[in-house]
Amino acid sequence: MEELEFGGELEKKTAVVEQVIRRYLPGDDGGYAKKIREAMCYSMEAGGKRLRPLLMYESYHLYGGESAIVEPFMAAIEMIHTHSLIHDDLPAIDNDALRRGKPTTHAVYGEPMALLAGDALLNYAYETAFQAFLYTYGREDAEEEDGRIVEALRTLGEKTGIHGMLAGQSVDVENEKSGHLSIDRDLLDYIYEYKTSKLIEAPLQIGAILAGADKSDVFCMNDLGKKIGLAFQIQDDILDVTGDEEELGKPIRSDERNEKTTYVTLLGVDGAREKVESLTRQAVELLETVPGDTAFLIWLVKKLAARTK
Amino acid sequence: MEELEFGGELEKKTAVVEQVIRRYLPGDDGGYAKKIREAMCYSMEAGGKRLRPLLMYESYHLYGGESAIVEPFMAAIEMIHTHSLIHDDLPAIDNDALRRGKPTTHAVYGEPMALLAGDALLNYAYETAFQAFLYTYGREDAEEEDGRIVEALRTLGEKTGIHGMLAGQSVDVENEKSGHLSIDRDLLDYIYEYKTSKLIEAPLQIGAILAGADKSDVFCMNDLGKKIGLAFQIQDDILDVTGDEEELGKPIRSDERNEKTTYVTLLGVDGAREKVESLTRQAVELLETVPGDTAFLIWLVKKLAARTK
C-alpha cells in the first residue's frame, strides 16, 4: 500500500524535477557553438534518478518554501553532478564507455568536446543559479530572499570544490594510482564523504536555506545528507559485486578490475549491507525528529538502501 | 620618458595584482586533499602577465571604485583564465608540455589531477567571487553594492561559459579536427572573439559594473575588450611565427605543426600586423573618449600590440 502510494508520488515528483531541469538547459543561440551545447544536453538528458534536485525540492517544501527561487538551484545541482560524471568517465580517469546504458559523452562527441562540455556544465550551473535573483526582483521581501540566495550560492560552491566533491575525487584518483593496499577505513570514509556525500548534503542544505529554515534545521539537513550519501555510495559498492549489468546500465565488477578498495573489500558484502542498514536507520531516526510531513522522505531513504540500480 | 614612467607604474600595479591573487588562493585545510590544492596553486603561481585582473583594476578605478569588492573578482578572473590553460594543455586538446617556460600542470601532477585541478579552479573562481558579499555586510550602501556584485557575477558566468570563452574553445577544437581548409575569416573572427576577447571584455566590464558606472560606460568597456582581445590573439599568431622560443617560454611554429588556420595564414605576417595596428588604434581612440585619466591604459594597449612574449 505504502509502496503503491509513495511510488506514484515519486513518479510525479520526478516528472516535476525533470521539467524544471529541461527548462533551464541552454537553448540554441544560432551561433557556431552548437556541438558543445549538444554534448551538454546529451549528458543532461541521458536520464538518471535526479536524486539531488529531488532532495532539494523535498527539503525546500519541508521548511515551507513556496517560490520559484529553488528551481534554478535544482537544475544547477544536477548540472554539477553531470559535469562530474562526464569528467570521471574520461580516459584520463575511469575510461568508461557506458553510463546508464548509453555511450558516455566522450564516446559520442570525442574527448576534447567532452572535456569542454563538462567545464561548460559546471560553469552553466552557476549561470543558472544566478537566475534565482531574477525571481526576487521587485518583491517586498527581496532583500531577505537575496540573502538566502547568496548563502545558497556559497554552499553550492563549497560542497562542489576543494572543500567538497572535488577534494574527494582528487584523493580517490591519487589512491587508485598508488594501489589499494594503502587505503584504510578512515581514508575510505573521507573519500566517500567528500566524493559522494557532499553533493547530497548540498541540495538538502540549500533547500532549507532557500526556505529560510533555522540554522539548526540547515545543520540537520547536512547531517542527513552525510548519512544518505555514505549509504548510497556503499550500496554502489555492493551493486558492483551483486548487481545486474543490464539493470545497472554499466558493467559490474569494475572495482575488482581496477583493484579499488571499497566497503565490500574492507567489510565483505554482508558487512557492507549492515553498514547501509545502520546508516539508513540513523537517517530515518533523524527525519522522525523533523517537524512536518517527512513520510515520503523516509520512504525514499529506505528505498535507496534497497535499490538494485 | 613615457616608457620609463609607465613601465614603473606597470611594475607596481602588477605587484599589487599579484598580492591580491595570492591572498585568495586556497590555504591548507589539513585534510587529505593536499595534491589538488598544490596543483591549483602551482598553476596560479606559474606567473604570466596578470593582464585580466590588471584590466579589471584599471577599469574599476577609472570609474571611481574605491572598495575591496573588486579584489575577489580580480582573483576569480585569473583563476578562470588559468583553468582554461590547464585544460587546454591536456593531451586531449593541445598536449603541451611547457607553459611560460615551466612544465604544464599535467606534466607535473599527472593527467587525472590536472583535469580535476582545472575543474577546481573554475569552481573556486566562483567561491572566491562570492566573498565579495562579505565586504558589503553592514554597510549603508550594502543593497546597491550587492546588486552590482550580482550583475558582475552574471557577467563573469556569461563571458566564461557557452556564450563566452568555452563556446570559442569548442569551435576551435572542432575545427582543428576537421582540418584547416574549412575556416574562413568569419569563423576565425568568431573563434577569436569568443575564445580570447570574451575573457578580456569580462574584467573591463566587471570593473565598471562594480564601480557603479553607467550602462553606456559598461558597454564602452565591453567594446574596448573586444578590440584588445582580438589584437592580443592576432599578436599571438604573429609571435608563433616570428617569436623567440626562450622569451615566449614555449615552442614556436606550433600552429604550423598543428595545421591551424590563423590570421597569419589568412593575411600573412604583414597583413596580420596591420590588423593589430588598426585594432590598437581603434582601442586608443575609444579610450580617448573616456573621461578620466586613461594615459596608462592607452600606453598599456600600445605596449601589448608591440609585445614580444
Coordinates of C-alpha atoms in Angstrom, one line a residue:
Chain A
M1 CA 0.0 0.0 0.0
E2 CA 2.7 2.4 1.1
E3 CA 4.9 1.3 -1.8
L4 CA 2.0 2.0 -4.2
E5 CA 1.2 5.4 -2.8
F6 CA 4.7 6.7 -2.5
G7 CA 5.8 5.0 -5.7
G8 CA 3.3 7.1 -7.5
E9 CA 4.3 10.2 -5.6
L10 CA 8.0 9.6 -6.6
E11 CA 7.0 9.3 -10.2
K12 CA 5.0 12.6 -10.1
K13 CA 7.8 14.4 -8.3
T14 CA 10.5 13.1 -10.6
A15 CA 8.4 14.3 -13.5
V16 CA 8.2 17.8 -12.0
V17 CA 12.0 17.8 -11.4
E18 CA 12.6 16.6 -15.0
Q19 CA 10.5 19.5 -16.3
V20 CA 12.4 22.0 -14.2
I21 CA 15.8 20.6 -15.4
R22 CA 14.8 20.8 -19.0
R23 CA 13.5 24.3 -18.7
Y24 CA 17.0 25.5 -17.6
L25 CA 19.0 23.7 -20.2
P26 CA 20.8 26.1 -22.7
G27 CA 18.8 26.8 -25.9
D28 CA 20.2 27.3 -29.4
D29 CA 21.5 30.8 -29.8
G30 CA 22.1 30.4 -33.5
G31 CA 25.9 30.7 -33.2
Y32 CA 28.7 28.4 -34.2
A33 CA 28.9 26.6 -30.9
K34 CA 26.2 24.0 -31.5
K35 CA 28.2 20.9 -30.7
I36 CA 29.2 21.8 -27.1
R37 CA 25.6 22.7 -26.3
E38 CA 24.5 19.4 -27.8
A39 CA 27.1 17.5 -25.7
M40 CA 25.9 19.3 -22.6
C41 CA 22.3 18.4 -23.3
Y42 CA 23.1 14.9 -24.3
S43 CA 24.6 14.2 -20.9
M44 CA 21.8 16.1 -19.0
E45 CA 19.1 14.3 -20.9
A46 CA 20.6 10.8 -20.5
G47 CA 18.3 10.1 -17.5
G48 CA 19.3 9.1 -14.0
K49 CA 17.4 9.2 -10.8
R50 CA 17.5 13.0 -10.4
L51 CA 18.0 12.3 -6.8
R52 CA 19.8 15.6 -5.9
P53 CA 17.2 18.0 -7.3
L54 CA 14.5 15.8 -5.8
L55 CA 16.1 16.1 -2.4
M56 CA 16.4 19.8 -2.7
Y57 CA 12.7 20.1 -3.7
E58 CA 11.7 18.0 -0.7
S59 CA 13.8 19.9 1.8
Y60 CA 12.6 23.3 0.4
H61 CA 9.0 22.3 0.8
L62 CA 9.5 20.6 4.1
Y63 CA 10.6 24.0 5.5
G64 CA 7.7 25.9 3.9
G65 CA 9.4 27.2 0.8
E66 CA 6.9 28.4 -1.8
S67 CA 8.6 30.4 -4.5
A68 CA 10.4 29.6 -7.8
I69 CA 13.9 30.5 -6.5
V70 CA 14.6 26.9 -5.7
E71 CA 14.2 25.9 -9.4
P72 CA 17.4 27.3 -10.9
F73 CA 19.3 25.7 -8.0
M74 CA 17.6 22.3 -8.7
A75 CA 18.8 22.5 -12.3
A76 CA 22.3 23.7 -11.1
I77 CA 22.9 20.8 -8.7
E78 CA 22.1 18.3 -11.5
M79 CA 24.4 20.1 -13.9
I80 CA 27.3 19.9 -11.4
H81 CA 26.6 16.2 -10.8
T82 CA 26.5 15.6 -14.6
H83 CA 29.7 17.6 -15.1
S84 CA 31.4 15.3 -12.6
L85 CA 30.2 12.2 -14.4
I86 CA 31.4 13.4 -17.8
H87 CA 34.9 14.2 -16.4
D88 CA 35.0 11.0 -14.4
D89 CA 34.2 8.9 -17.4
L90 CA 37.1 10.4 -19.5
P91 CA 40.0 8.2 -20.4
A92 CA 42.2 10.2 -18.1
I93 CA 40.2 9.0 -15.1
D94 CA 37.8 6.0 -15.4
N95 CA 37.8 5.5 -19.1
D96 CA 34.2 4.3 -19.2
A97 CA 32.3 3.7 -22.4
L98 CA 28.9 3.3 -20.9
R99 CA 26.8 5.3 -18.5
R100 CA 23.1 4.5 -17.7
G101 CA 23.2 2.1 -20.6
K102 CA 24.2 4.8 -23.1
P103 CA 27.6 5.7 -24.6
T104 CA 29.4 8.2 -22.5
T105 CA 29.8 11.8 -23.6
H106 CA 33.4 11.4 -24.9
A107 CA 32.4 8.2 -26.7
V108 CA 29.8 10.2 -28.7
Y109 CA 31.4 13.7 -29.0
G110 CA 35.2 12.9 -28.6
E111 CA 37.5 13.6 -25.8
P112 CA 38.2 17.3 -26.3
M113 CA 34.5 18.2 -26.6
A114 CA 33.5 16.1 -23.6
L115 CA 36.2 17.9 -21.6
L116 CA 34.9 21.3 -22.6
A117 CA 31.2 20.2 -22.2
G118 CA 32.0 19.2 -18.6
D119 CA 33.6 22.6 -18.0
A120 CA 30.6 24.3 -19.6
L121 CA 28.1 22.4 -17.4
L122 CA 30.0 23.3 -14.2
N123 CA 30.0 27.0 -15.3
Y124 CA 26.4 26.9 -16.5
A125 CA 25.4 25.6 -13.1
Y126 CA 26.4 28.9 -11.7
E127 CA 25.0 30.9 -14.6
T128 CA 21.7 29.1 -13.9
A129 CA 21.8 29.5 -10.1
F130 CA 22.3 33.3 -10.6
Q131 CA 18.9 33.4 -12.3
A132 CA 17.4 32.9 -8.9
F133 CA 18.0 36.7 -8.3
L134 CA 15.6 37.4 -11.2
Y135 CA 12.7 35.9 -9.2
T136 CA 13.1 38.3 -6.2
Y137 CA 13.2 41.5 -8.3
G138 CA 10.6 44.0 -7.1
R139 CA 9.3 41.8 -4.3
E140 CA 8.8 43.2 -0.9
D141 CA 11.0 40.6 0.8
A142 CA 13.6 40.8 -2.0
E143 CA 16.5 41.7 0.4
E144 CA 15.8 38.8 2.7
E145 CA 15.4 36.4 -0.2
D146 CA 18.6 37.7 -1.9
G147 CA 20.5 37.0 1.3
R148 CA 19.3 33.4 1.2
I149 CA 20.3 33.0 -2.4
V150 CA 23.8 34.3 -1.6
E151 CA 24.0 31.8 1.2
A152 CA 22.8 29.0 -1.1
L153 CA 25.4 30.0 -3.7
R154 CA 28.2 29.8 -1.1
T155 CA 27.0 26.4 0.0
L156 CA 26.8 25.2 -3.7
G157 CA 30.4 26.4 -4.3
E158 CA 31.9 24.9 -1.1
K159 CA 30.2 21.5 -1.5
T160 CA 31.4 21.2 -5.1
G161 CA 35.0 22.4 -4.9
I162 CA 38.2 21.6 -3.0
H163 CA 36.3 21.5 0.3
G164 CA 33.7 19.3 -1.2
M165 CA 33.2 16.8 -4.1
L166 CA 36.4 17.7 -6.0
A167 CA 38.5 17.1 -2.8
G168 CA 37.1 13.6 -2.6
Q169 CA 37.6 12.9 -6.3
S170 CA 41.2 14.0 -6.1
V171 CA 42.0 11.7 -3.2
D172 CA 40.2 8.9 -4.9
V173 CA 42.3 9.4 -8.1
E174 CA 45.5 9.5 -6.1
N175 CA 44.7 6.3 -4.4
E176 CA 43.8 4.4 -7.5
K177 CA 47.3 5.2 -8.8
S178 CA 49.1 4.2 -5.6
G179 CA 47.5 0.8 -5.3
H180 CA 44.8 -0.3 -2.9
L181 CA 46.9 -1.5 0.0
S182 CA 47.3 1.9 1.4
I183 CA 43.6 2.7 1.9
D184 CA 42.3 2.2 5.4
R185 CA 38.8 2.7 6.7
D186 CA 39.5 6.4 7.7
L187 CA 40.7 7.3 4.2
L188 CA 37.8 5.5 2.5
D189 CA 35.4 7.3 4.8
Y190 CA 37.0 10.6 3.8
I191 CA 36.8 9.8 0.1
Y192 CA 33.1 8.7 0.3
E193 CA 32.1 11.6 2.5
Y194 CA 33.6 14.1 0.1
K195 CA 33.2 12.4 -3.3
T196 CA 29.6 11.4 -2.7
S197 CA 28.0 12.8 0.5
K198 CA 28.9 16.5 -0.1
L199 CA 26.8 16.6 -3.2
I200 CA 23.9 15.0 -1.3
E201 CA 24.3 17.3 1.6
A202 CA 24.3 20.3 -0.7
P203 CA 20.7 20.0 -2.1
L204 CA 19.2 19.2 1.3
Q205 CA 21.0 22.1 2.9
I206 CA 20.3 24.5 0.0
G207 CA 16.6 23.6 0.1
A208 CA 16.4 24.5 3.8
I209 CA 18.5 27.7 3.3
L210 CA 16.3 29.0 0.5
A211 CA 13.2 28.2 2.5
G212 CA 14.5 30.3 5.4
A213 CA 14.9 27.5 7.8
D214 CA 16.7 28.0 11.1
K215 CA 20.4 27.3 11.3
S216 CA 19.8 24.1 13.4
D217 CA 17.5 22.8 10.7
V218 CA 20.1 23.5 8.0
F219 CA 22.6 21.7 10.1
C220 CA 20.2 18.8 10.5
M221 CA 19.7 18.5 6.7
N222 CA 23.5 18.5 6.3
D223 CA 23.8 15.6 8.8
L224 CA 21.0 13.8 6.9
G225 CA 22.9 14.2 3.6
K226 CA 26.1 12.8 5.1
K227 CA 24.3 9.6 6.1
I228 CA 22.3 9.2 2.9
G229 CA 25.4 9.9 0.8
L230 CA 27.5 7.3 2.6
A231 CA 24.8 4.7 2.5
F232 CA 24.3 5.5 -1.2
Q233 CA 28.0 5.0 -2.0
I234 CA 28.3 1.8 -0.1
Q235 CA 25.2 0.5 -1.9
D236 CA 27.1 1.3 -5.1
D237 CA 30.0 -0.9 -3.9
I238 CA 27.6 -3.7 -3.2
L239 CA 25.8 -3.4 -6.5
D240 CA 29.2 -3.5 -8.3
V241 CA 29.5 -7.1 -6.9
T242 CA 26.0 -8.3 -6.7
G243 CA 24.2 -6.2 -9.3
D244 CA 22.8 -7.0 -12.8
E245 CA 24.7 -5.3 -15.7
E246 CA 21.6 -4.7 -17.7
E247 CA 19.6 -3.2 -14.9
L248 CA 22.6 -1.0 -13.8
G249 CA 23.4 0.1 -17.4
K250 CA 27.1 -0.4 -16.8
P251 CA 29.5 -3.3 -16.4
I252 CA 29.8 -4.8 -12.9
R253 CA 32.9 -5.9 -11.1
S254 CA 34.7 -2.7 -12.3
D255 CA 36.1 -2.1 -8.8
E256 CA 37.7 -5.5 -8.7
R257 CA 39.2 -5.0 -12.2
N258 CA 40.6 -1.5 -11.1
E259 CA 41.8 -3.0 -7.8
K260 CA 39.8 -0.5 -5.9
T261 CA 39.4 -0.6 -2.2
T262 CA 35.7 -0.4 -1.3
Y263 CA 33.5 -1.1 1.7
V264 CA 33.0 -4.6 0.2
T265 CA 36.7 -5.3 0.1
L266 CA 37.0 -4.0 3.7
L267 CA 33.9 -5.5 5.3
G268 CA 32.6 -8.1 2.8
V269 CA 29.2 -7.9 1.2
D270 CA 27.4 -8.7 4.5
G271 CA 29.4 -6.2 6.5
A272 CA 28.7 -3.5 3.8
R273 CA 25.0 -4.3 3.9
E274 CA 24.9 -4.0 7.7
K275 CA 26.6 -0.6 7.3
V276 CA 24.0 0.6 4.8
E277 CA 21.2 -0.6 7.1
S278 CA 22.6 1.2 10.1
L279 CA 23.1 4.4 8.2
T280 CA 19.6 4.2 6.8
R281 CA 18.2 3.6 10.3
Q282 CA 20.1 6.7 11.6
A283 CA 18.8 8.8 8.7
V284 CA 15.2 7.7 9.3
E285 CA 15.6 8.5 13.1
L286 CA 16.8 12.0 12.2
L287 CA 13.9 12.5 9.8
E288 CA 11.5 11.4 12.6
T289 CA 12.7 14.4 14.7
V290 CA 11.9 16.9 12.0
P291 CA 8.5 18.6 12.3
G292 CA 6.4 18.4 9.2
D293 CA 5.4 15.6 6.9
T294 CA 8.6 13.5 6.3
A295 CA 6.8 10.2 5.4
F296 CA 7.7 10.4 1.7
L297 CA 11.4 11.2 2.5
I298 CA 11.6 8.4 5.0
W299 CA 10.2 6.0 2.4
L300 CA 12.7 7.3 -0.2
V301 CA 15.6 6.9 2.1
K302 CA 14.6 3.2 2.8
K303 CA 14.0 2.7 -0.9
L304 CA 17.5 4.0 -1.8
A305 CA 19.0 1.5 0.6
A306 CA 17.2 -1.4 -1.1
R307 CA 17.8 -0.2 -4.7
T308 CA 19.1 -2.6 -7.3
K309 CA 20.2 0.0 -9.8
Chain B
M1 CA 60.3 59.1 -20.7
E2 CA 56.8 57.8 -21.0
E3 CA 58.2 54.3 -21.2
L4 CA 60.1 54.7 -18.0
E5 CA 57.3 56.3 -16.1
F6 CA 54.5 53.9 -17.2
G7 CA 56.9 50.9 -17.1
G8 CA 57.4 51.6 -13.4
E9 CA 53.7 52.0 -12.9
L10 CA 53.0 48.7 -14.6
E11 CA 55.5 47.0 -12.3
K12 CA 53.9 48.5 -9.2
K13 CA 50.4 47.7 -10.3
T14 CA 51.3 44.1 -11.3
A15 CA 52.8 43.6 -7.8
V16 CA 49.5 44.8 -6.3
V17 CA 47.6 42.4 -8.5
E18 CA 49.9 39.6 -7.6
Q19 CA 49.4 40.2 -3.9
V20 CA 45.6 40.2 -4.4
I21 CA 45.7 36.9 -6.3
R22 CA 47.9 35.2 -3.7
R23 CA 45.7 36.3 -0.9
Y24 CA 42.7 34.5 -2.4
L25 CA 44.5 31.2 -3.2
P26 CA 43.2 28.3 -1.2
G27 CA 45.1 27.6 2.0
D28 CA 45.9 24.2 3.6
D29 CA 42.9 22.9 5.5
G30 CA 44.8 20.0 7.0
G31 CA 42.7 17.4 5.1
Y32 CA 43.7 14.6 2.7
A33 CA 43.2 16.7 -0.4
K34 CA 46.7 18.3 -0.5
K35 CA 47.7 17.4 -4.0
I36 CA 44.8 19.1 -5.8
R37 CA 45.4 22.3 -3.9
E38 CA 49.1 22.1 -4.7
A39 CA 48.3 21.6 -8.4
M40 CA 45.9 24.6 -8.4
C41 CA 48.5 26.8 -6.7
Y42 CA 51.3 25.6 -8.9
S43 CA 49.4 26.8 -12.0
M44 CA 48.3 30.0 -10.4
E45 CA 51.8 30.9 -9.2
A46 CA 53.5 30.0 -12.5
G47 CA 53.5 33.7 -13.4
G48 CA 52.1 35.3 -16.5
K49 CA 51.2 38.9 -17.3
R50 CA 48.1 39.1 -15.0
L51 CA 46.6 41.1 -17.7
R52 CA 43.0 40.3 -16.9
P53 CA 43.0 41.3 -13.2
L54 CA 45.1 44.3 -14.1
L55 CA 42.5 45.5 -16.6
M56 CA 39.7 45.0 -14.1
Y57 CA 41.7 47.0 -11.5
E58 CA 42.2 49.8 -14.1
S59 CA 38.5 49.9 -15.2
Y60 CA 37.3 49.8 -11.5
H61 CA 39.4 52.8 -10.6
L62 CA 38.7 54.6 -13.8
Y63 CA 35.1 54.7 -12.8
G64 CA 35.8 55.8 -9.3
G65 CA 35.6 52.4 -7.5
E66 CA 37.2 52.5 -4.0
S67 CA 36.2 49.4 -2.1
A68 CA 37.7 45.9 -1.7
I69 CA 34.8 44.2 -3.6
V70 CA 36.8 44.2 -6.8
E71 CA 39.6 42.1 -5.3
P72 CA 37.9 38.7 -5.1
F73 CA 36.8 39.3 -8.7
M74 CA 40.3 40.1 -9.8
A75 CA 41.5 36.7 -8.3
A76 CA 38.5 35.0 -9.8
I77 CA 39.1 36.1 -13.4
E78 CA 42.7 34.9 -13.2
M79 CA 41.5 31.5 -11.8
I80 CA 39.2 31.1 -14.7
H81 CA 41.9 32.0 -17.2
T82 CA 44.3 29.6 -15.5
H83 CA 41.6 26.9 -15.5
S84 CA 41.3 27.2 -19.3
L85 CA 45.1 27.0 -19.7
I86 CA 45.4 23.8 -17.7
H87 CA 42.6 22.1 -19.6
D88 CA 43.8 23.4 -23.0
D89 CA 47.3 22.0 -22.3
L90 CA 45.9 18.5 -21.6
P91 CA 46.7 15.7 -24.0
A92 CA 43.1 15.6 -25.1
I93 CA 43.4 19.1 -26.5
D94 CA 46.8 20.7 -27.2
N95 CA 49.1 18.2 -25.5
D96 CA 51.6 20.9 -24.4
A97 CA 54.5 20.1 -22.1
L98 CA 55.6 23.7 -21.5
R99 CA 53.8 26.8 -20.4
R100 CA 55.6 30.0 -19.6
G101 CA 58.9 28.1 -19.6
K102 CA 57.7 25.6 -16.9
P103 CA 56.3 22.1 -17.2
T104 CA 52.5 22.2 -17.6
T105 CA 50.2 21.1 -14.8
H106 CA 49.6 17.6 -16.1
A107 CA 53.3 17.1 -16.8
V108 CA 53.9 17.7 -13.1
Y109 CA 50.8 16.2 -11.4
G110 CA 49.5 13.7 -14.0
E111 CA 46.5 13.9 -16.2
P112 CA 43.7 13.0 -13.8
M113 CA 44.9 15.5 -11.2
A114 CA 45.4 18.3 -13.8
L115 CA 41.8 17.6 -15.0
L116 CA 40.4 17.9 -11.5
A117 CA 42.6 20.9 -10.6
G118 CA 41.3 22.7 -13.6
D119 CA 37.7 22.0 -12.5
A120 CA 38.5 23.0 -9.0
L121 CA 40.0 26.4 -10.2
L122 CA 36.9 27.1 -12.2
N123 CA 34.7 26.3 -9.2
Y124 CA 37.0 28.2 -6.8
A125 CA 36.7 31.3 -9.0
Y126 CA 33.0 31.4 -8.1
E127 CA 33.7 30.6 -4.5
T128 CA 36.1 33.4 -4.4
A129 CA 33.9 35.9 -6.2
F130 CA 31.1 35.1 -3.7
Q131 CA 33.4 36.5 -1.0
A132 CA 32.7 40.0 -2.4
F133 CA 29.4 39.9 -0.5
L134 CA 31.3 39.7 2.8
Y135 CA 32.7 43.2 2.2
T136 CA 29.3 44.9 1.9
Y137 CA 27.9 43.4 5.1
G138 CA 26.6 46.0 7.5
R139 CA 27.4 48.9 5.1
E140 CA 24.9 51.6 4.4
D141 CA 25.0 51.1 0.7
A142 CA 25.0 47.3 1.0
E143 CA 21.9 46.8 -1.1
E144 CA 23.2 48.8 -4.0
E145 CA 26.7 47.2 -3.8
D146 CA 25.1 43.7 -3.6
G147 CA 23.2 44.5 -6.8
R148 CA 26.4 45.3 -8.6
I149 CA 28.0 42.1 -7.3
V150 CA 25.1 40.1 -8.7
E151 CA 25.5 41.8 -12.0
A152 CA 29.2 41.2 -12.0
L153 CA 28.7 37.5 -11.2
R154 CA 26.2 37.2 -14.1
T155 CA 28.8 38.8 -16.4
L156 CA 31.6 36.5 -15.2
G157 CA 29.4 33.5 -15.8
E158 CA 28.3 34.5 -19.3
K159 CA 31.7 35.5 -20.5
T160 CA 33.2 32.2 -19.4
G161 CA 30.6 29.7 -20.5
I162 CA 28.9 28.6 -23.7
H163 CA 28.1 32.2 -24.6
G164 CA 31.7 33.2 -24.0
M165 CA 35.1 31.6 -23.8
L166 CA 34.0 28.0 -23.8
A167 CA 32.0 28.5 -26.9
G168 CA 35.1 29.8 -28.7
Q169 CA 37.2 26.9 -27.4
S170 CA 34.7 24.3 -28.5
V171 CA 34.5 25.7 -32.1
D172 CA 38.3 25.9 -32.1
V173 CA 38.6 22.3 -31.1
E174 CA 36.1 21.2 -33.7
N175 CA 38.0 23.0 -36.4
E176 CA 41.3 21.5 -35.5
K177 CA 39.8 18.1 -36.0
S178 CA 38.2 18.9 -39.3
G179 CA 41.3 20.4 -41.0
H180 CA 42.1 24.0 -41.8
L181 CA 40.6 24.3 -45.2
S182 CA 37.1 24.9 -43.9
I183 CA 38.0 28.0 -41.8
D184 CA 37.2 31.4 -43.3
R185 CA 37.7 34.8 -41.9
D186 CA 34.2 34.9 -40.3
L187 CA 34.7 31.7 -38.4
L188 CA 38.2 32.7 -37.3
D189 CA 36.8 36.0 -36.1
Y190 CA 34.2 34.1 -34.1
I191 CA 36.7 31.8 -32.6
Y192 CA 39.0 34.7 -31.5
E193 CA 36.2 36.9 -30.3
Y194 CA 34.9 34.1 -28.1
K195 CA 38.0 32.2 -27.1
T196 CA 40.1 35.3 -26.3
S197 CA 38.1 38.5 -26.3
K198 CA 35.3 37.4 -24.0
L199 CA 37.8 37.0 -21.2
I200 CA 39.3 40.4 -21.8
E201 CA 35.8 42.0 -22.1
A202 CA 34.8 40.4 -18.8
P203 CA 37.3 42.2 -16.5
L204 CA 36.9 45.6 -18.1
Q205 CA 33.2 45.3 -17.9
I206 CA 33.1 43.9 -14.4
G207 CA 35.4 46.7 -13.1
A208 CA 33.0 49.3 -14.5
I209 CA 29.9 47.4 -13.1
L210 CA 31.4 47.1 -9.6
A211 CA 32.3 50.8 -9.6
G212 CA 28.7 51.7 -10.5
A213 CA 29.4 53.1 -13.9
D214 CA 26.6 53.9 -16.3
K215 CA 25.3 51.3 -18.8
S216 CA 26.9 53.2 -21.7
D217 CA 30.3 53.1 -19.9
V218 CA 30.0 49.4 -19.3
F219 CA 29.2 48.9 -22.9
C220 CA 32.2 51.0 -23.9
M221 CA 34.5 48.8 -21.8
N222 CA 33.0 45.8 -23.5
D223 CA 33.8 47.2 -26.9
L224 CA 37.3 48.1 -25.7
G225 CA 37.8 44.5 -24.5
K226 CA 36.7 43.1 -27.9
K227 CA 39.3 45.1 -29.7
I228 CA 42.1 44.5 -27.2
G229 CA 41.3 40.8 -27.2
L230 CA 41.3 40.4 -30.9
A231 CA 44.6 42.3 -31.3
F232 CA 46.1 40.2 -28.5
Q233 CA 45.2 36.9 -30.2
I234 CA 46.4 38.1 -33.6
Q235 CA 49.7 39.1 -31.9
D236 CA 49.9 35.6 -30.6
D237 CA 49.6 34.2 -34.1
I238 CA 52.4 36.5 -35.2
L239 CA 54.7 35.6 -32.3
D240 CA 54.1 31.9 -33.1
V241 CA 55.9 32.6 -36.4
T242 CA 58.3 35.4 -35.6
G243 CA 58.9 35.0 -31.8
D244 CA 61.8 33.7 -29.8
E245 CA 61.2 30.3 -28.0
E246 CA 63.1 31.2 -24.9
E247 CA 61.4 34.5 -24.5
L248 CA 58.0 33.1 -25.1
G249 CA 58.6 30.1 -22.8
K250 CA 57.0 27.7 -25.3
P251 CA 57.9 26.2 -28.7
I252 CA 57.1 28.4 -31.7
R253 CA 55.6 27.3 -35.1
S254 CA 53.1 25.1 -33.2
D255 CA 50.2 26.5 -35.3
E256 CA 52.0 25.3 -38.5
R257 CA 52.6 21.9 -36.9
N258 CA 49.0 21.6 -35.9
E259 CA 47.9 22.9 -39.3
K260 CA 45.9 25.6 -37.7
T261 CA 44.3 28.4 -39.6
T262 CA 45.4 31.7 -38.1
Y263 CA 45.4 35.4 -39.1
V264 CA 48.9 34.8 -40.4
T265 CA 47.9 32.0 -42.7
L266 CA 44.9 34.1 -43.9
L267 CA 46.6 37.5 -44.2
G268 CA 50.4 36.8 -44.0
V269 CA 52.6 38.3 -41.2
D270 CA 52.4 41.8 -42.6
G271 CA 48.6 41.7 -43.1
A272 CA 48.2 40.4 -39.5
R273 CA 50.5 43.2 -38.2
E274 CA 48.3 45.8 -40.0
K275 CA 45.2 44.3 -38.3
V276 CA 46.8 44.5 -34.9
E277 CA 47.8 48.1 -35.5
S278 CA 44.3 49.1 -36.7
L279 CA 42.6 47.4 -33.7
T280 CA 45.1 49.1 -31.4
R281 CA 44.3 52.5 -33.0
Q282 CA 40.6 51.9 -32.5
A283 CA 41.1 50.9 -28.9
V284 CA 43.2 54.0 -28.2
E285 CA 40.6 56.2 -29.9
L286 CA 37.9 54.7 -27.7
L287 CA 39.9 55.3 -24.6
E288 CA 40.4 58.9 -25.6
T289 CA 36.6 59.4 -25.4
V290 CA 36.5 58.1 -21.9
P291 CA 36.6 60.9 -19.2
G292 CA 39.3 60.4 -16.5
D293 CA 42.9 59.6 -16.7
T294 CA 43.4 56.9 -19.3
A295 CA 47.0 57.6 -20.1
F296 CA 48.3 54.4 -18.5
L297 CA 45.7 52.3 -20.2
I298 CA 46.5 53.8 -23.6
W299 CA 50.2 53.1 -23.0
L300 CA 49.4 49.5 -22.0
V301 CA 47.2 48.9 -25.0
K302 CA 50.0 50.1 -27.3
K303 CA 52.6 48.0 -25.4
L304 CA 50.5 44.9 -25.8
A305 CA 50.5 45.4 -29.5
A306 CA 54.3 45.6 -29.6
R307 CA 54.9 42.7 -27.2
T308 CA 57.4 40.0 -27.9
K309 CA 56.3 37.5 -25.3

